[in-house]
XYZ file of C-alpha atoms in Angstrom:
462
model
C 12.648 -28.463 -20.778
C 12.202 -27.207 -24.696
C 14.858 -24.761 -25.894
C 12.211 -21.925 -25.905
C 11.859 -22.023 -22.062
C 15.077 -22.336 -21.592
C 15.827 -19.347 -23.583
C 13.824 -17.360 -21.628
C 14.663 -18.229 -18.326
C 18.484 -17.884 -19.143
C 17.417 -14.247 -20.376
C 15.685 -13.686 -17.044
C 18.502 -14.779 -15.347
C 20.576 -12.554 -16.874
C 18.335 -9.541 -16.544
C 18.914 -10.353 -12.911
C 22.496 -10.427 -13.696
C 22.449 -6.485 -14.914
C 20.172 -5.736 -11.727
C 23.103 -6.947 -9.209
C 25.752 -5.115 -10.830
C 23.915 -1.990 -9.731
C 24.684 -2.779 -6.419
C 28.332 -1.567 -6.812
C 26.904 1.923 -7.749
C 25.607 4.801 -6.077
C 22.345 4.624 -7.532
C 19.790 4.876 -4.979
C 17.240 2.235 -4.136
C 14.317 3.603 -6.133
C 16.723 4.095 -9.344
C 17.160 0.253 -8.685
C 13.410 -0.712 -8.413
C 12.790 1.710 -11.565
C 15.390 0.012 -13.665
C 13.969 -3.347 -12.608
C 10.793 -2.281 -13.698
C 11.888 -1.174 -17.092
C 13.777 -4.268 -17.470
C 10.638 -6.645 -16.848
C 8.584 -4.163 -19.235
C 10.919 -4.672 -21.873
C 11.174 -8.485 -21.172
C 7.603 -9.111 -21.321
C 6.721 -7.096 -24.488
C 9.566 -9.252 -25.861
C 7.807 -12.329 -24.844
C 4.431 -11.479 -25.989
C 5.621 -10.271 -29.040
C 7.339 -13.476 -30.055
C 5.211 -16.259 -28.372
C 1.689 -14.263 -27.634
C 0.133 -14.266 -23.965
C -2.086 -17.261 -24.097
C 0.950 -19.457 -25.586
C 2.627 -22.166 -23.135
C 5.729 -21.571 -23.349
C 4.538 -18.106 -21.601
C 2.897 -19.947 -19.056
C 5.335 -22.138 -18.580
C 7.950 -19.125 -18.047
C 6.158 -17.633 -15.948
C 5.985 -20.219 -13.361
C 9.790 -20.153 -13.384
C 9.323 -16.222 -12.954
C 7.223 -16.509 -10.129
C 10.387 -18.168 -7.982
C 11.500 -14.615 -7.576
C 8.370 -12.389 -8.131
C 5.657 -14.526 -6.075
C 8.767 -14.986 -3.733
C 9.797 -11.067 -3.079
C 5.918 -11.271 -1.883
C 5.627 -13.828 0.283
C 8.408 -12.148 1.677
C 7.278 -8.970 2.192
C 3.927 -10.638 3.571
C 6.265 -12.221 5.854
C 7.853 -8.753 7.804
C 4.479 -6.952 7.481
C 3.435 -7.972 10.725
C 6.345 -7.780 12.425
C 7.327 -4.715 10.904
C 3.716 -2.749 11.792
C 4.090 -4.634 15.449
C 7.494 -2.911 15.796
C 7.091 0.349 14.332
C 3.484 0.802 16.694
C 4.894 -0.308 19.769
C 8.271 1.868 19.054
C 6.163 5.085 18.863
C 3.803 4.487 21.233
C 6.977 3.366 23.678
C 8.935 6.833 22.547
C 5.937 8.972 24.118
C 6.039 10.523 27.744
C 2.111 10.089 28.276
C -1.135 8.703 27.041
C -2.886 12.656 26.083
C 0.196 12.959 23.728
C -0.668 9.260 22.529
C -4.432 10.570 22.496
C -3.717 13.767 20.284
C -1.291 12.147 17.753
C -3.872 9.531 17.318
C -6.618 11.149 16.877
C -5.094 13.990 14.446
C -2.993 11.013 11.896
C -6.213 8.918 12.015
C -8.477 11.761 11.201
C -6.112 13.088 8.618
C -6.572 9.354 6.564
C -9.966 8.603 7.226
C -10.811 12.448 6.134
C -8.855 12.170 2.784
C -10.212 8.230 2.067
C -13.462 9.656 2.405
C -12.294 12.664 -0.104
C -10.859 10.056 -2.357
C -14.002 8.021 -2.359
C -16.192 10.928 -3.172
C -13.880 12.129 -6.089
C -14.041 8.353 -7.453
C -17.873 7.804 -7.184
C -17.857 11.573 -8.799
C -15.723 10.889 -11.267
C -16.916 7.185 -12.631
C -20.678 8.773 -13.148
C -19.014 11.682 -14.729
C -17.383 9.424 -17.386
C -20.185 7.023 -17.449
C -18.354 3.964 -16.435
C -20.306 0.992 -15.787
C -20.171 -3.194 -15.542
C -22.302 -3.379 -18.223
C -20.684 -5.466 -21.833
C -17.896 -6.718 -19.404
C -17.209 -10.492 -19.957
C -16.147 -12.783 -17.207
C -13.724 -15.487 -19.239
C -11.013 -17.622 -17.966
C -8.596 -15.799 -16.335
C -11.313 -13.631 -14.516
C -13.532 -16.548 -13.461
C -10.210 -17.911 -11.773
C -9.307 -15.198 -10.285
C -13.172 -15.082 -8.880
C -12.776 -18.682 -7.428
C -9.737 -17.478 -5.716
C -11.425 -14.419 -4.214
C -14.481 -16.676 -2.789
C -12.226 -19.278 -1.395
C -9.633 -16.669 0.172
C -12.141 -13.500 1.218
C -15.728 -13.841 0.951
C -16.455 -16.144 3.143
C -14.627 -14.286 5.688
C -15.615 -11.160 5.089
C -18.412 -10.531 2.849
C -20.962 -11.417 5.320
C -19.683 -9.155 7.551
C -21.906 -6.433 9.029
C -20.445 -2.934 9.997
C -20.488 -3.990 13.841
C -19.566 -7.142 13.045
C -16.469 -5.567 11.254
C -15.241 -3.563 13.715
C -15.721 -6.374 16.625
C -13.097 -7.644 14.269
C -10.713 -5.227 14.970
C -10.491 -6.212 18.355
C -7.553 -8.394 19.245
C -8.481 -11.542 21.357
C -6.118 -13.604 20.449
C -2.658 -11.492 19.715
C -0.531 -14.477 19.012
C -2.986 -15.421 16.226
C -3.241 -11.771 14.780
C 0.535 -12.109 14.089
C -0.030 -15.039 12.045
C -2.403 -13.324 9.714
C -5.281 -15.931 10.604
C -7.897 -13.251 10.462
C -8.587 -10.786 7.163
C -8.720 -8.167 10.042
C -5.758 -8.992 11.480
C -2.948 -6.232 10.629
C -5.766 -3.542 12.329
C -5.664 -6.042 15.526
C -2.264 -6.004 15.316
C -2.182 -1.866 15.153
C -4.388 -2.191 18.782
C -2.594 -4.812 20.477
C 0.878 -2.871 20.165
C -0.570 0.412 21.239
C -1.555 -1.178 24.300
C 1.722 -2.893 25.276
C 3.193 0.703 24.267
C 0.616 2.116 26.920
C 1.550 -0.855 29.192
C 5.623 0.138 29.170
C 4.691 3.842 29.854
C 3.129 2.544 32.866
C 5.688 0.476 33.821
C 8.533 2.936 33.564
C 6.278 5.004 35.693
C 5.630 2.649 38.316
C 8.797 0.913 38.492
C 11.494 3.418 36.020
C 14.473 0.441 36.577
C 12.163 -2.036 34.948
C 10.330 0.289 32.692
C 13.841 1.302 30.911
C 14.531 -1.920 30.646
C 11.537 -2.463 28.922
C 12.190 0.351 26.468
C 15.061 -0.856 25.390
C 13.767 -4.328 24.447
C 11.422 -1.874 22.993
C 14.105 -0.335 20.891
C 16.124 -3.130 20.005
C 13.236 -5.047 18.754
C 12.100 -2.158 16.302
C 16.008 -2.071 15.190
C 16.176 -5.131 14.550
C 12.805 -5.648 12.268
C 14.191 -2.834 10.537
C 17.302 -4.248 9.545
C 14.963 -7.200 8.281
C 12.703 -4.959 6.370
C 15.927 -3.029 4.616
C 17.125 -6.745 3.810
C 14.076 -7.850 1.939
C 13.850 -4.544 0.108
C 17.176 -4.371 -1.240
C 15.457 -7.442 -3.192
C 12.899 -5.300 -4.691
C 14.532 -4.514 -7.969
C 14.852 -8.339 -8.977
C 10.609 -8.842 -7.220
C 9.585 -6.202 -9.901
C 11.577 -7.206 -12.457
C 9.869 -10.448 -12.313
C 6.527 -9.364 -11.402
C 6.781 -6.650 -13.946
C 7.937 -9.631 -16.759
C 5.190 -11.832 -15.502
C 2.091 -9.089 -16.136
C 3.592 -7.659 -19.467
C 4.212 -10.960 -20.917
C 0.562 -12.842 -19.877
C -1.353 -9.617 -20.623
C -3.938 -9.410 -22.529
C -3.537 -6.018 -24.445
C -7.225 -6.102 -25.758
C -8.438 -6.946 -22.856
C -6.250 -3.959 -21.188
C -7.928 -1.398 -24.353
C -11.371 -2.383 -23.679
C -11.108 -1.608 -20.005
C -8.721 1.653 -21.282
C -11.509 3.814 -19.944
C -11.238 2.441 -16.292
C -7.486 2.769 -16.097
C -7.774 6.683 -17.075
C -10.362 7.482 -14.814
C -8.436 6.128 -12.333
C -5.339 7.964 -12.786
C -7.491 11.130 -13.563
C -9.017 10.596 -9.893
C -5.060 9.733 -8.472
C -4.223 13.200 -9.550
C -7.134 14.821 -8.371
C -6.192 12.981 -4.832
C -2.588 14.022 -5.093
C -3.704 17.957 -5.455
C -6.104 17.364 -2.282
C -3.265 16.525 -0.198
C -1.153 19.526 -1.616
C -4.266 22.102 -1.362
C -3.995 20.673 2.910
C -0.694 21.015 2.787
C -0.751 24.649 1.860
C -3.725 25.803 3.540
C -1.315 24.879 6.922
C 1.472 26.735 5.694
C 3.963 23.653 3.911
C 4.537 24.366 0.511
C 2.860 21.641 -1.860
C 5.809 22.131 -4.175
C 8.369 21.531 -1.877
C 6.852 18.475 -0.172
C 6.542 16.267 -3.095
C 10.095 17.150 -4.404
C 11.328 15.821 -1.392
C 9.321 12.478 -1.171
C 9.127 11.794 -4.873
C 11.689 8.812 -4.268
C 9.652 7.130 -1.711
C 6.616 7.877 -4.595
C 8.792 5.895 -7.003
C 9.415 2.783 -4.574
C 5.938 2.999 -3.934
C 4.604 3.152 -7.160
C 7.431 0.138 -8.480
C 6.823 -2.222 -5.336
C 3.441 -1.476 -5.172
C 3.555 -2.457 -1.596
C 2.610 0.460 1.169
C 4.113 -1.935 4.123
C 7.605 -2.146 2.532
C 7.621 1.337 2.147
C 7.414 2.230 5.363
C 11.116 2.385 6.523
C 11.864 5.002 3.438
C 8.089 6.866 4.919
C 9.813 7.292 8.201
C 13.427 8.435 7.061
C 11.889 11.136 4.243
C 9.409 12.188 7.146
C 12.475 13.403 9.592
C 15.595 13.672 7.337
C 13.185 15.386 4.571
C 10.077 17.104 6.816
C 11.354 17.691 9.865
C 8.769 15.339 11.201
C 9.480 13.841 15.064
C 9.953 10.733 14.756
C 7.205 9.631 16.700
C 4.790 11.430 14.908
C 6.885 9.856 11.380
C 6.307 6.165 13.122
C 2.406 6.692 13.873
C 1.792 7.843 10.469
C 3.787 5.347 8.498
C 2.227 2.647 10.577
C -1.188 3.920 10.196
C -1.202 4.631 6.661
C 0.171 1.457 5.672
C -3.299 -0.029 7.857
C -6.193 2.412 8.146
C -7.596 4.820 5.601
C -5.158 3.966 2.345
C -6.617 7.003 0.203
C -6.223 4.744 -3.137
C -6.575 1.551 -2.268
C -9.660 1.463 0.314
C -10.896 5.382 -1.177
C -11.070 5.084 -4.410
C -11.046 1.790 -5.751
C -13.787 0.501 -3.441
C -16.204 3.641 -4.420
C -15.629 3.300 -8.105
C -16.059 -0.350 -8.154
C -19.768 0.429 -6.048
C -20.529 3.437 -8.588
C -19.893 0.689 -11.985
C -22.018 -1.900 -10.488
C -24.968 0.096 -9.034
C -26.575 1.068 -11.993
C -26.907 -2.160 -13.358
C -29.079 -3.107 -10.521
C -30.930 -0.264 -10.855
C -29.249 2.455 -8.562
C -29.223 6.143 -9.341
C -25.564 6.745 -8.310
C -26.107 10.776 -8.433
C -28.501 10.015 -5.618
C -27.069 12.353 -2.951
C -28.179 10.405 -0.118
C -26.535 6.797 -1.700
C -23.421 8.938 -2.598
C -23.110 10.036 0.909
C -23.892 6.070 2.440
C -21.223 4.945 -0.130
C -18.234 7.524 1.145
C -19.719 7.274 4.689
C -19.205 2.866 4.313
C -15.857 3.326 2.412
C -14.757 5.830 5.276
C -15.551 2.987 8.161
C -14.278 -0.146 6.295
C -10.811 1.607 5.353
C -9.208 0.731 8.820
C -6.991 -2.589 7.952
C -6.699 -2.846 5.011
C -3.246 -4.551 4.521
C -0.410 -2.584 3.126
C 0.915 -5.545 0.356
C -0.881 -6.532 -2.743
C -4.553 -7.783 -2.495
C -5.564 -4.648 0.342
C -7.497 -3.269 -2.348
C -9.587 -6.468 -2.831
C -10.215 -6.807 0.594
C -11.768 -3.565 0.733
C -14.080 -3.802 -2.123
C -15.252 -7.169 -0.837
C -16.263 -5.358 2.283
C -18.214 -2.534 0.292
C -19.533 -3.989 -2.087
C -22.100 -6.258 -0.346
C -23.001 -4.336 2.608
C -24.169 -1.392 -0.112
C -26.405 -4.432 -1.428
C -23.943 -5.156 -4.454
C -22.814 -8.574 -6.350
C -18.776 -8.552 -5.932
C -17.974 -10.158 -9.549
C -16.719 -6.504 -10.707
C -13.580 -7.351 -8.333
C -12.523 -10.027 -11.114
C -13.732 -8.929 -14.120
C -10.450 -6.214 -13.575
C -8.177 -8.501 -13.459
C -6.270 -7.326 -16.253
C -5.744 -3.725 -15.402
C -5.310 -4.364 -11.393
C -1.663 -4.465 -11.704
C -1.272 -0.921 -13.691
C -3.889 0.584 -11.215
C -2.059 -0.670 -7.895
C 0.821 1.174 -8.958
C -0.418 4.238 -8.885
C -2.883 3.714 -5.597
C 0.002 2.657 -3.757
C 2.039 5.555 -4.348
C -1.222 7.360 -3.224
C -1.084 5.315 0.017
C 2.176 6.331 0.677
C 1.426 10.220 0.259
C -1.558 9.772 2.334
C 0.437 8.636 5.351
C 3.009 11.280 4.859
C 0.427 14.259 4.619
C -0.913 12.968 8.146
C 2.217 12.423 9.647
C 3.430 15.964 8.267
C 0.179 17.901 9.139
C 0.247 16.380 12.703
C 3.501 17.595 13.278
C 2.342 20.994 12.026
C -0.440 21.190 14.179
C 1.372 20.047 17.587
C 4.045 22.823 16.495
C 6.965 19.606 16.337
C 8.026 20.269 12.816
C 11.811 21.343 12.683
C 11.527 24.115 9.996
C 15.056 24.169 9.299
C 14.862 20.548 7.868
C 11.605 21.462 6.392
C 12.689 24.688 4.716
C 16.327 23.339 3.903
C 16.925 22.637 0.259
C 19.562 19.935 1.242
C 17.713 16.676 1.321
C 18.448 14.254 3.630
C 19.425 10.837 1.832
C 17.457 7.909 1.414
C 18.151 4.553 2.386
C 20.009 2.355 -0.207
């Protein structure tokens, strides 16, 4: 080990050092994550700055890096599952018959799938408006890597998927499997299988209540306990970003990041535009816009940092009832769902304006009304699970992409602006979710409008 490596990893290590001592303060968890984040921001310009992206040493740091950033992943990739199983099965379990299971469904759902296909349209809109396109971009090293990975972990398993096919997916057959992951499909399996074992307990406590209440409070326990695993793994957040954060700053390729400049701005440009749709539906059913997103900006800000919808789902729930006065049923089914069906950002717009930069260089008018409308209509259908941790986003595009007749190289040739898009789609995820969850509740009549109206907020998880 050369004195150069070693220098940085002891100055990672004691960036991690600063991170821990936060713990003794009463700085809330997003704080945390946000500090981490400017900590691995700062590292990493420091790195590139002195060494350059493509040196070794970088490479070599990196690797080191990746024990805690690659790790804080795998971990949150490991209570996803579980964590979705839980929080379905919990909400279903909490409801006193199937119509109310029918209507809460039906409205949350609908409330995604309607703004994915709103997000979908503004980002097919919006890339011809700017006149974004694949043409002049370069496939080189890192990208053509990052293709071979994509072929060997997605398109074989998905890209030759038709649209029955796809949802056939959907539709558990082997459960036990699901929960592994084996399947690309599998977290939208997952969703299915726990609503019917929530349907299943219903019937039991109606058939036989002794049983049935025993049942429910398996039920309960279970989803109490996952939580307490979730809230584990993201009190490690702050050090995952920090190191995550380090690792993309460091091995970035700023002309690479200027070039595709263009991209990144539309994309934020259509975030905001998606961010105002969910406060014009918000207002139109009498919750002020204003209010909401002062009360959920810090589950924005652990959204945007961890850039993972699925580990913000415990801080989705709490902001939904202490903040929105949101049942928590209705908080449960939304978090759940948004973190697998309809993600506004990541399977809306990044999907559509992938398809509207590669069509015309096959030859595709994309102000063509009628392929506008197939495009929203396929992103609309394919949104449902799309995994809520890093590489959803991906998965989505890989199902678009070729069943509107399009090559999927695009999906690489981004690879060095993904991570400062993500951030932003996954806080658009997360607001997604809430705007269902909240609407629903409006529209059933379940919102507590003292908690809603209250200018006290209830306090976040730490």
């Amino acid at each position: 080990m050369n004195l150069s490596l070693l220098a940085n990893i002891m100055m990672f290590a004691l960036l991690l050092w600063i991170l821990s001592r936060t713990h003794s303060t009463q700085w809330s968890l997003s704080k945390k994550v946000l500090l981490g984040m400017i900590l691995g921001i700062g590292l990493g310009l420091g790195l590139q700055l002195i060494y350059g992206a493509s040196s070794p040493v970088i490479r070599t740091s990196v690797q080191w890096f990746d024990v805690v950033g690659n790790g804080y992943v795998q971990l949150l990739q490991m209570v996803v599952m579980p964590l979705v199983f839980a929080s379905i099965l919990s909400a279903v379990a909490r409801l006193h018959n199937a119509a109310q299971l029918g209507k809460i469904s039906l409205m949350t759902i609908g409330v995604l799938l309607f703004t994915t296909a709103m997000a979908a349209l503004i980002g097919t809109l919006l890339t011809s408006l700017f006149g974004l396109t694949a043409n002049g971009l370069i496939q080189g090293e890192a990208e053509t890597a990052r293709f071979n990975a994509i072929q060997a972990n997605y398109v074989g398993k998905v890209a030759d998927l038709n649209v029955p096919q796809l949802l056939l997916s959907f539709i558990p057959k082997n459960p036990f499997a699901d929960l592994t992951g084996a399947n690309p499909t599998s977290i939208i399996s997952v969703v299915i299988f726990a609503v019917f074992l929530g349907m299943a307990a219903l019937k039991l406590l109606t058939d036989d209540a002794a049983k049935g209440e025993r049942v429910l409070r398996a039920i309960d326990i279970l989803q109490s306990w996952v939580m307490k695993l979730v809230r584990i793994v993201m009190l490690l957040t702050p050090y995952g970003v920090l190191a995550l954060m380090t690792k993309v700053v460091a091995s970035s390729n700023m002309q690479e990041i200027i070039k595709l400049g263009g991209f990144v701005l539309v994309s934020y440009l259509a975030l905001a535009l998606m961010f105002g749709v969910h406060g014009l539906l918000l207002g139109i059913f009498g919750i002020n816009p204003g209010k909401y997103f002062q009360k959920i900006w810090p589950v924005l800000t652990f959204a945007f940092t961890s850039r993972s919808s699925a580990a913000s789902i415990p801080l989705n729930i709490e902001a939904q009832t202490q903040r929105l006065g949101v049942p928590k049923t209705i908080a449960g089914f939304a978090a759940s769902f948004g973190a697998t069906i309809g993600q506004n950002g990541c399977a809306g717009l990044y999907p559509a304006m992938l398809a509207t930069m590669i069509a015309p260089t096959v030859g595709i008018n994309t102000l063509d009304p009628w392929w506008i409308a197939t495009l929203v209509g396929m992103v609309t259908i394919s949104s449902a699970g799309v995994a809520g941790v890093g590489g959803g986003a991906t998965f989505a595009a890989l199902i678009v992409l070729p069943a509107m007749g399009l090559p999927i190289t695009l999906v690489a040739l981004l690879i060095s602006v993904e991570p400062l898009i993500d951030m932003g789609r996954t806080a658009l995820n997360v607001s997604g979710a809430m705007t269902a969850g909240t609407l629903t509740s409006q529209w059933l009549h379940q919102t507590n409008k003292k908690i809603l109206n209250s200018t006290e907020h209830g306090r976040l998880v730490h």
